Every structure is written in C-alpha cells, then in structure tokens.
Short mmCIF file of C-alpha atoms in Angstrom, two decimals:
data_model
loop_
_atom_site.label_atom_id
_atom_site.label_comp_id
_atom_site.label_asym_id
_atom_site.label_seq_id
_atom_site.Cartn_x
_atom_site.Cartn_y
_atom_site.Cartn_z
CA MET A 1 -88.06 75.07 -163.91
CA ASN A 2 -84.54 75.53 -165.32
CA LYS A 3 -82.28 73.97 -162.63
CA ILE A 4 -79.14 76.05 -161.78
CA LEU A 5 -77.42 73.45 -159.88
CA SER A 6 -77.16 69.49 -160.48
CA VAL A 7 -75.80 67.52 -157.34
CA SER A 8 -74.36 64.18 -157.78
CA ILE A 9 -74.39 62.28 -154.34
CA ALA A 10 -72.02 59.36 -154.20
CA ALA A 11 -74.68 56.87 -152.31
CA TYR A 12 -72.92 53.63 -151.47
CA ASN A 13 -74.31 51.69 -148.35
CA VAL A 14 -75.49 54.74 -146.58
CA ALA A 15 -78.55 54.23 -145.55
CA SER A 16 -77.80 55.44 -142.08
CA THR A 17 -76.77 58.91 -143.09
CA LEU A 18 -78.80 59.63 -146.57
CA ARG A 19 -81.64 61.23 -144.73
CA GLU A 20 -78.90 63.69 -142.74
CA CYS A 21 -77.58 64.38 -146.30
CA LEU A 22 -81.14 64.61 -147.89
CA ASP A 23 -83.22 66.83 -145.27
CA PRO A 24 -80.90 69.80 -145.41
CA PHE A 25 -82.17 70.26 -149.25
CA LEU A 26 -85.80 70.37 -148.03
CA GLU A 27 -85.31 72.92 -145.27
CA SER A 28 -83.69 75.55 -148.04
CA GLU A 29 -85.90 77.65 -150.24
CA VAL A 30 -84.40 76.69 -153.75
CA MET A 31 -85.28 72.85 -154.29
CA GLU A 32 -87.23 73.57 -157.38
CA PHE A 33 -84.02 74.90 -158.61
CA LEU A 34 -81.85 72.06 -157.79
CA ASP A 35 -81.59 68.76 -159.92
CA ILE A 36 -80.76 66.52 -156.95
CA MET A 37 -79.42 62.68 -157.86
CA ILE A 38 -78.59 60.35 -155.67
CA VAL A 39 -76.32 57.67 -157.22
CA ASP A 40 -76.64 54.51 -155.63
CA ASP A 41 -73.52 52.43 -156.36
CA GLY A 42 -74.81 48.78 -155.92
CA SER A 43 -75.69 49.53 -152.36
CA LYS A 44 -76.76 46.50 -150.63
CA ASP A 45 -78.46 48.07 -147.45
CA LYS A 46 -81.61 49.97 -147.77
CA THR A 47 -79.84 53.04 -149.25
CA ALA A 48 -82.51 52.91 -152.90
CA VAL A 49 -85.14 52.27 -150.34
CA ILE A 50 -85.05 55.54 -148.50
CA ALA A 51 -83.69 57.28 -151.93
CA LYS A 52 -86.97 56.19 -154.07
CA GLU A 53 -89.55 57.56 -150.74
CA TYR A 54 -87.56 61.05 -151.05
CA GLN A 55 -87.78 60.91 -154.89
CA ASP A 56 -91.21 60.11 -154.72
CA LYS A 57 -92.26 62.42 -152.63
CA TYR A 58 -90.10 65.49 -154.26
CA PRO A 59 -90.05 64.00 -158.07
CA ASP A 60 -89.23 67.48 -159.93
CA SER A 61 -86.06 68.03 -157.66
CA ILE A 62 -84.36 64.21 -156.45
CA ARG A 63 -84.14 61.50 -158.55
CA LEU A 64 -82.55 57.80 -157.71
CA ILE A 65 -79.93 56.55 -160.40
CA GLN A 66 -79.28 53.00 -159.81
CA LYS A 67 -76.23 51.25 -161.53
CA GLN A 68 -73.72 48.27 -160.53
CA ASN A 69 -71.08 49.16 -158.59
CA GLY A 70 -68.24 51.15 -159.55
CA GLY A 71 -66.55 52.87 -157.10
CA TRP A 72 -66.68 57.03 -156.04
CA GLY A 73 -65.71 58.22 -159.45
CA SER A 74 -68.18 56.01 -161.64
CA THR A 75 -71.36 57.52 -159.24
CA VAL A 76 -69.32 61.21 -160.68
CA ASN A 77 -69.21 59.75 -164.21
CA SER A 78 -72.61 59.06 -163.82
CA GLY A 79 -73.54 62.16 -162.49
CA ILE A 80 -72.00 64.03 -165.09
CA GLN A 81 -74.09 62.68 -167.75
CA ASN A 82 -77.10 62.72 -166.16
CA ALA A 83 -77.02 65.98 -165.22
CA LYS A 84 -79.49 69.07 -165.74
CA GLY A 85 -78.57 71.73 -164.30
CA LYS A 86 -75.94 74.93 -165.21
CA TYR A 87 -73.75 74.15 -162.44
CA PHE A 88 -72.09 70.88 -161.07
CA LYS A 89 -71.41 70.20 -157.74
CA GLN A 90 -70.56 66.31 -155.90
CA LEU A 91 -71.32 65.30 -152.73
CA ASP A 92 -71.04 62.40 -150.57
CA GLY A 93 -73.89 60.43 -148.92
CA ASP A 94 -72.52 61.10 -145.59
CA ASP A 95 -71.75 64.82 -146.04
CA TYR A 96 -75.25 67.41 -146.75
CA TYR A 97 -74.83 71.30 -147.41
CA GLU A 98 -75.79 74.16 -144.63
CA PRO A 99 -79.43 74.99 -146.19
CA LYS A 100 -79.06 78.96 -145.30
CA ALA A 101 -75.83 78.90 -147.27
CA LEU A 102 -77.30 77.03 -150.14
CA ASN A 103 -79.75 79.38 -150.62
CA GLU A 104 -77.35 82.53 -150.97
CA PHE A 105 -74.99 79.88 -153.25
CA ILE A 106 -78.13 79.50 -155.55
CA ALA A 107 -78.66 82.99 -156.29
CA TYR A 108 -75.36 83.78 -156.78
CA LEU A 109 -74.74 80.66 -159.33
CA ASP A 110 -77.79 81.86 -161.29
CA SER A 111 -76.41 85.32 -161.46
CA GLN A 112 -72.94 83.66 -162.36
CA SER A 113 -70.71 83.46 -165.70
CA SER A 114 -67.24 82.14 -164.13
CA ASP A 115 -66.70 78.63 -165.53
CA MET A 116 -66.21 77.53 -162.12
CA VAL A 117 -67.46 78.49 -158.67
CA ILE A 118 -65.16 77.42 -155.18
CA ALA A 119 -66.99 77.90 -151.83
CA PRO A 120 -65.67 77.19 -148.36
CA TYR A 121 -66.27 73.99 -146.71
CA ILE A 122 -66.52 73.05 -143.07
CA THR A 123 -65.22 69.85 -141.53
CA TYR A 124 -67.03 68.38 -138.48
CA ASP A 125 -66.83 65.78 -136.06
CA SER A 126 -69.33 62.96 -136.53
CA GLU A 127 -69.73 62.03 -133.01
CA THR A 128 -69.58 65.42 -131.26
CA GLY A 129 -70.65 67.70 -134.36
CA ALA A 130 -67.99 70.22 -133.41
CA VAL A 131 -66.65 72.48 -136.30
CA ILE A 132 -62.55 71.59 -136.93
CA THR A 133 -61.93 73.03 -139.77
CA THR A 134 -62.77 75.81 -142.26
CA GLU A 135 -61.21 75.51 -145.31
CA ASN A 136 -61.96 78.60 -147.89
CA CYS A 137 -59.44 77.32 -150.95
CA ASN A 138 -59.40 81.26 -151.90
CA PRO A 139 -55.93 82.30 -152.63
CA GLY A 140 -56.65 85.90 -151.37
CA CYS A 141 -58.98 86.91 -154.38
CA GLU A 142 -61.73 89.43 -153.66
CA VAL A 143 -65.24 86.95 -153.25
CA ARG A 144 -68.08 87.45 -155.70
CA LYS A 145 -65.61 88.65 -158.97
CA VAL A 146 -64.82 86.43 -162.04
CA PHE A 147 -61.26 86.33 -162.54
CA ALA A 148 -59.58 84.94 -165.12
CA LEU A 149 -57.99 81.38 -164.10
CA LYS A 150 -54.12 82.65 -165.29
CA ASP A 151 -54.82 85.64 -163.15
CA VAL A 152 -55.02 83.53 -159.72
CA GLU A 153 -51.96 82.79 -158.43
CA GLY A 154 -51.57 79.77 -155.35
CA PHE A 155 -55.12 77.95 -156.25
CA SER A 156 -55.76 74.58 -155.21
CA PRO A 157 -59.35 74.30 -155.31
CA PHE A 158 -60.79 70.98 -153.54
CA MET A 159 -63.48 68.44 -154.30
CA HIS A 160 -66.09 69.73 -151.21
CA SER A 161 -65.03 73.85 -152.69
CA LEU A 162 -66.06 73.01 -156.63
CA ALA A 163 -68.89 73.78 -158.53
CA ILE A 164 -68.30 73.67 -162.75
CA LYS A 165 -70.37 74.47 -165.22
CA THR A 166 -71.83 71.04 -166.56
CA GLU A 167 -71.61 71.85 -169.95
CA LEU A 168 -67.83 72.22 -169.34
CA LEU A 169 -67.89 68.90 -168.07
CA LYS A 170 -69.88 67.30 -171.00
CA LYS A 171 -67.84 69.12 -174.07
CA GLY A 172 -64.49 67.95 -172.28
CA ASN A 173 -66.21 64.67 -171.82
CA VAL A 174 -64.33 64.72 -168.28
CA LYS A 175 -64.10 61.05 -166.76
CA VAL A 176 -62.69 59.52 -163.05
CA THR A 177 -61.34 56.57 -163.04
CA GLU A 178 -63.55 53.94 -162.01
CA HIS A 179 -63.65 51.12 -158.53
CA CYS A 180 -60.34 53.26 -157.30
CA PHE A 181 -60.96 55.48 -153.99
CA TYR A 182 -59.14 58.62 -153.60
CA THR A 183 -60.18 59.49 -157.22
CA ASP A 184 -61.72 63.27 -156.03
CA THR A 185 -58.25 64.96 -156.62
CA GLU A 186 -58.37 63.69 -160.34
CA PHE A 187 -61.89 65.08 -160.59
CA VAL A 188 -60.72 68.44 -159.69
CA LEU A 189 -57.81 68.60 -161.59
CA LYS A 190 -59.97 67.36 -165.04
CA ALA A 191 -62.62 69.93 -163.95
CA CYS A 192 -59.85 72.54 -163.73
CA ASN A 193 -58.80 71.49 -166.91
CA GLN A 194 -61.82 72.72 -168.72
CA ALA A 195 -62.22 76.35 -167.20
CA GLU A 196 -61.13 79.69 -168.12
CA THR A 197 -62.30 81.68 -165.18
CA VAL A 198 -63.11 80.64 -161.60
CA SER A 199 -64.87 83.16 -158.83
CA PHE A 200 -64.65 82.72 -154.86
CA PHE A 201 -68.22 82.57 -152.86
CA ASP A 202 -67.83 83.70 -148.87
CA MET A 203 -70.40 81.00 -147.10
CA PRO A 204 -69.45 77.49 -146.30
CA VAL A 205 -71.54 75.37 -148.14
CA TYR A 206 -70.32 71.35 -147.95
CA TYR A 207 -70.22 69.99 -144.12
CA TYR A 208 -67.83 67.10 -144.54
CA ARG A 209 -68.11 64.36 -141.93
CA ARG A 210 -64.65 63.49 -140.14
CA ALA A 211 -65.99 59.53 -139.02
CA ALA A 212 -65.20 56.53 -138.12
CA VAL A 213 -62.82 53.92 -138.11
CA GLY A 214 -62.66 52.07 -141.67
CA GLN A 215 -63.45 55.42 -143.57
CA SER A 216 -61.39 55.90 -146.76
CA MET A 217 -59.82 59.42 -145.02
CA SER A 218 -58.76 56.33 -141.41
CA LEU A 219 -55.67 54.54 -141.19
CA GLY A 220 -57.24 51.06 -141.15
CA GLY A 221 -58.83 52.67 -144.67
CA PHE A 222 -55.54 53.62 -145.71
CA GLU A 223 -53.92 50.57 -145.31
CA LYS A 224 -56.80 48.61 -147.17
CA HIS A 225 -56.64 51.61 -150.10
CA TYR A 226 -53.64 53.18 -150.40
CA MET A 227 -52.16 51.59 -153.48
CA GLU A 228 -55.46 53.34 -155.25
CA GLN A 229 -54.02 56.65 -154.32
CA TYR A 230 -51.20 55.29 -155.56
CA LYS A 231 -53.25 54.65 -158.93
CA VAL A 232 -54.55 57.61 -159.33
CA ILE A 233 -51.44 59.36 -159.02
CA GLU A 234 -50.17 57.96 -162.23
CA VAL A 235 -53.16 58.21 -163.88
CA SER A 236 -53.21 62.25 -163.84
CA LEU A 237 -49.45 62.67 -163.99
CA ASP A 238 -50.15 60.66 -167.48
CA TYR A 239 -53.11 63.08 -167.86
CA LEU A 240 -50.70 65.84 -167.00
CA HIS A 241 -48.39 65.09 -169.87
CA THR A 242 -50.68 64.77 -172.72
CA ASP A 243 -53.78 67.04 -172.32
CA VAL A 244 -52.44 69.83 -169.68
CA LYS A 245 -51.78 72.61 -172.28
CA ARG A 246 -52.09 76.21 -170.07
CA ALA A 247 -49.73 76.95 -167.99
CA GLU A 248 -52.02 77.86 -165.12
CA VAL A 249 -53.58 74.08 -165.00
CA LYS A 250 -50.21 73.32 -164.59
CA LYS A 251 -49.56 75.34 -161.69
CA ILE A 252 -52.71 74.10 -160.36
CA TYR A 253 -51.96 70.40 -161.16
CA ASP A 254 -48.21 70.98 -159.47
CA LYS A 255 -49.57 72.47 -156.49
CA LEU A 256 -52.42 69.60 -155.62
CA LEU A 257 -50.03 66.56 -156.82
CA VAL A 258 -47.51 67.36 -155.02
CA GLY A 259 -49.48 67.52 -152.28
CA THR A 260 -50.87 63.99 -153.01
CA CYS A 261 -47.68 62.99 -153.72
CA TRP A 262 -46.28 64.09 -150.23
CA TRP A 263 -49.23 62.20 -148.53
CA GLN A 264 -48.80 59.02 -149.99
CA TYR A 265 -45.12 58.85 -148.89
CA LEU A 266 -46.54 59.77 -145.48
CA ILE A 267 -49.35 56.99 -145.80
CA MET A 268 -46.83 54.19 -147.33
CA PHE A 269 -44.45 55.26 -144.02
CA TYR A 270 -47.56 55.13 -140.87
CA ILE A 271 -49.47 50.92 -142.45
CA SER A 272 -47.83 48.36 -141.27
CA VAL A 273 -44.13 47.30 -141.77
CA THR A 274 -44.46 44.45 -144.23
CA PRO A 275 -42.01 43.15 -147.37
CA GLU A 276 -45.23 44.20 -149.81
CA HIS A 277 -45.51 48.05 -148.32
CA LYS A 278 -41.59 47.92 -148.40
CA HIS A 279 -41.58 47.10 -152.33
CA ASN A 280 -44.32 49.07 -152.65
CA LEU A 281 -42.99 52.19 -151.59
CA ILE A 282 -39.58 52.09 -153.61
CA ALA A 283 -41.73 51.41 -156.34
CA PHE A 284 -43.82 54.37 -156.06
CA ASP A 285 -40.49 56.19 -155.23
CA LYS A 286 -38.69 55.27 -158.68
CA MET A 287 -42.73 55.55 -160.08
CA LEU A 288 -42.42 59.42 -159.35
CA LYS A 289 -38.72 60.05 -160.03
CA ALA A 290 -39.43 58.45 -164.04
CA LYS A 291 -42.42 60.45 -164.26
CA ALA A 292 -42.20 64.05 -162.36
CA PRO A 293 -38.84 64.30 -161.28
CA ASP A 294 -39.36 67.56 -160.40
CA TYR A 295 -41.54 66.53 -158.14
CA TYR A 296 -39.65 63.67 -157.10
CA ASP A 297 -36.70 66.33 -156.22
CA GLN A 298 -39.22 68.71 -154.23
CA ILE A 299 -40.34 65.81 -151.66
CA HIS A 300 -38.26 65.49 -148.89
CA PHE A 301 -37.99 64.71 -145.32
CA ARG A 302 -35.66 63.01 -142.90
CA GLU A 303 -36.59 59.26 -142.95
CA LEU A 304 -37.06 59.33 -146.77
CA ASP A 305 -33.67 61.34 -147.71
CA ILE A 306 -32.52 58.33 -145.47
CA LEU A 307 -34.14 55.72 -147.02
CA ARG A 308 -32.76 56.88 -150.89
CA LYS A 309 -29.46 57.27 -149.82
CA THR A 310 -29.32 53.20 -148.50
CA HIS A 311 -31.74 51.89 -151.07
CA PHE A 312 -34.44 51.33 -148.16
CA LEU A 313 -32.58 48.94 -145.84
CA GLY A 314 -33.70 50.85 -142.59
CA TYR A 315 -37.48 50.77 -143.70
CA SER A 316 -38.54 48.60 -141.07
CA ILE A 317 -37.12 50.95 -138.18
CA LEU A 318 -38.08 53.96 -140.09
CA ALA A 319 -41.44 53.81 -140.96
CA PRO A 320 -42.77 53.45 -137.28
CA TYR A 321 -40.30 55.81 -135.99
CA LYS A 322 -42.09 58.22 -138.58
CA LYS A 323 -45.40 57.01 -138.03
CA LYS A 324 -44.94 57.49 -133.97
CA LYS A 325 -42.97 61.01 -134.40
CA ASP A 326 -45.83 62.55 -136.39
CA ASN A 327 -48.69 61.20 -134.01
CA ARG A 328 -51.41 61.69 -137.16
CA PHE A 329 -53.59 59.31 -135.79
CA THR A 330 -55.89 58.64 -132.77
CA GLU A 331 -55.73 54.94 -131.32
CA ASP A 332 -58.92 53.74 -132.85
CA GLY A 333 -56.81 54.78 -136.29
CA ARG A 334 -58.84 58.21 -137.31
CA LEU A 335 -57.02 61.43 -138.39
CA ALA A 336 -55.83 63.59 -135.27
CA ASN A 337 -57.78 67.28 -135.81
#
C-alpha cells in the first residue's frame, strides 16, 4: 500500500503522553495510508518500550526509530531521511491529530498535487482540555484550491499547520539545526523554500498541548533555552542571505522572522535580570542591526527604544517593568491564555 502521509513524531521522554499521541491514529480510518515514525531521541524513560508495543501491533503503519539524543531538529532530520509517504508532517510526542479530521485530510492529500498543504491547528489546555485558540494560517485564500506561492499574500505558516511533499525535502536536502530548541520555525522556513504551490485545508488536524511549567514555551523554558532561539535566528538569517532566491519566499521569511525577533526581544526582557542576560540582549541587538537592519528598524517598543538610546543603562529597571506591564505569564510561569 502506498503511503500518503509520513508522520515524524519527536519523542524524547514522552512515556506519559505517547499513548495519547498514538491512540487517535488507531481511531482513524486511514491507518493503512500512514507511515508513522516514532523517533526516539535517546529517551531515558519507557518511550521506546511503549513505541515498540505499538510497532509490534501495527507493523505496517508504525515504526520505532531509535537514535542518540540530538534535540528536536535531529528528529525532524531523521524523519525526513526515513520518510516513505507522499507528504511529510511533524508531530510532537505530547500532541495529537484529531481522527475525523485526519480521515478527511488524508483523502485530500491523496487527491493533491500542491507542494504544501496548510491545515488549521488547535491549541488546548493540558489540564482542562479546553480549546485556547484555533489558528488557520490561511491569509484569506479559498480552501481546497491550489495557489502559486507567489500569488499568496501575507502567508506565514507554523509547524503545526504544515504538510509538504516528502520528495521536496529530500531533494532540497533540508536539515534543521540539532542540539537546539525552537527549531520549528527554521524547519518551516526551509520547507517553504522548496515549494512553489500551496493549498489550504479547512479542518483542524493538529492539536497542540499548552502544557506545564518547564515546557520550552514556559517562562522557565525560555530562561533556560533563549540563547538557542538566538542561534536559530542567526542560522535562519544566514540561510536567507545565501539560499533564498525567490521574492515570495523572502516575504514569508520576513513575516515569520520579524515576529520571531520581536519575541526574542520580549523573552530577554521577561527572564530574570542578570549581567549575563543583559550582555546577551546587547549582543542580540547588535547582531540584528548588522545582519538584518530592516528587521532591526521594524522592532520598537518603548522600553527597548529607551535602552537603545541609553546604551542599555536602564536595563535592570526597564526589563522587570516590561514583564510586569505585559503580564504574559501566570504566577507559575505558564504563558497566559
């Protein structure tokens, strides 16, 4: 049976959620068309044991790929290398695809010729199950219709929304930075650089878990890993300058990367005030001005503008003031809804 969709599951110490990730596939009616790769990134819990259990039960659709720890990007790289399906889509081991939407999605992919297919995704609260947001990543295009990428304005997809032809990733030798957090944007940007056409699906497929304290998207996670996003921004800017030749792809880069740079500044205001964090904020500001002056000129908020004018002398006062004023995090460090 020809596989329509390869699903690369990033699985590092996800024993507590892996069944919740995999069981929805079993509830779907399209298992025979799925190439589900559980990429175990050197887990120290029972991730591999659980994955092997599913592999043994469903060997035609589920396989375990074990590798040394290399971070999220390394699981994407391994998934691309091993993928057998017509399209490739990513899934984190604590998230899931909605079964009924997946049935429709697979039927649509089977009929498709577009290089990329963008589907809505839902963010939900891990404790209550309540839907927080629905993001459709569609800038206003007619659904289930193929568009040339150059004809789509305001397009900025996210990892959770993206499916792309596997052959394009392989042909383009797409690789994502390893041993690094926050590389999902890098993957999306490099994927878009391989595509010439896109279509938009109308049902949310990916359900993204807004989870606990310590998650990479929590304040504690940001403080621990914010320099890795700094690295991803630098890598992406370098790739933009050397590998992106089409204006329509540069527009996607500009829209996504400017937003990522905005968020990087905010993170460096929200984390704890230390001399090291101040040094890194100054270094990031200088790097962005040198490598992407057009991005630098677009990013303004009052506290940052004051620091730029005063050579960052008021950092220890303005950073905590900005954090308190914006109030983006709960008391336990989770992103506020």
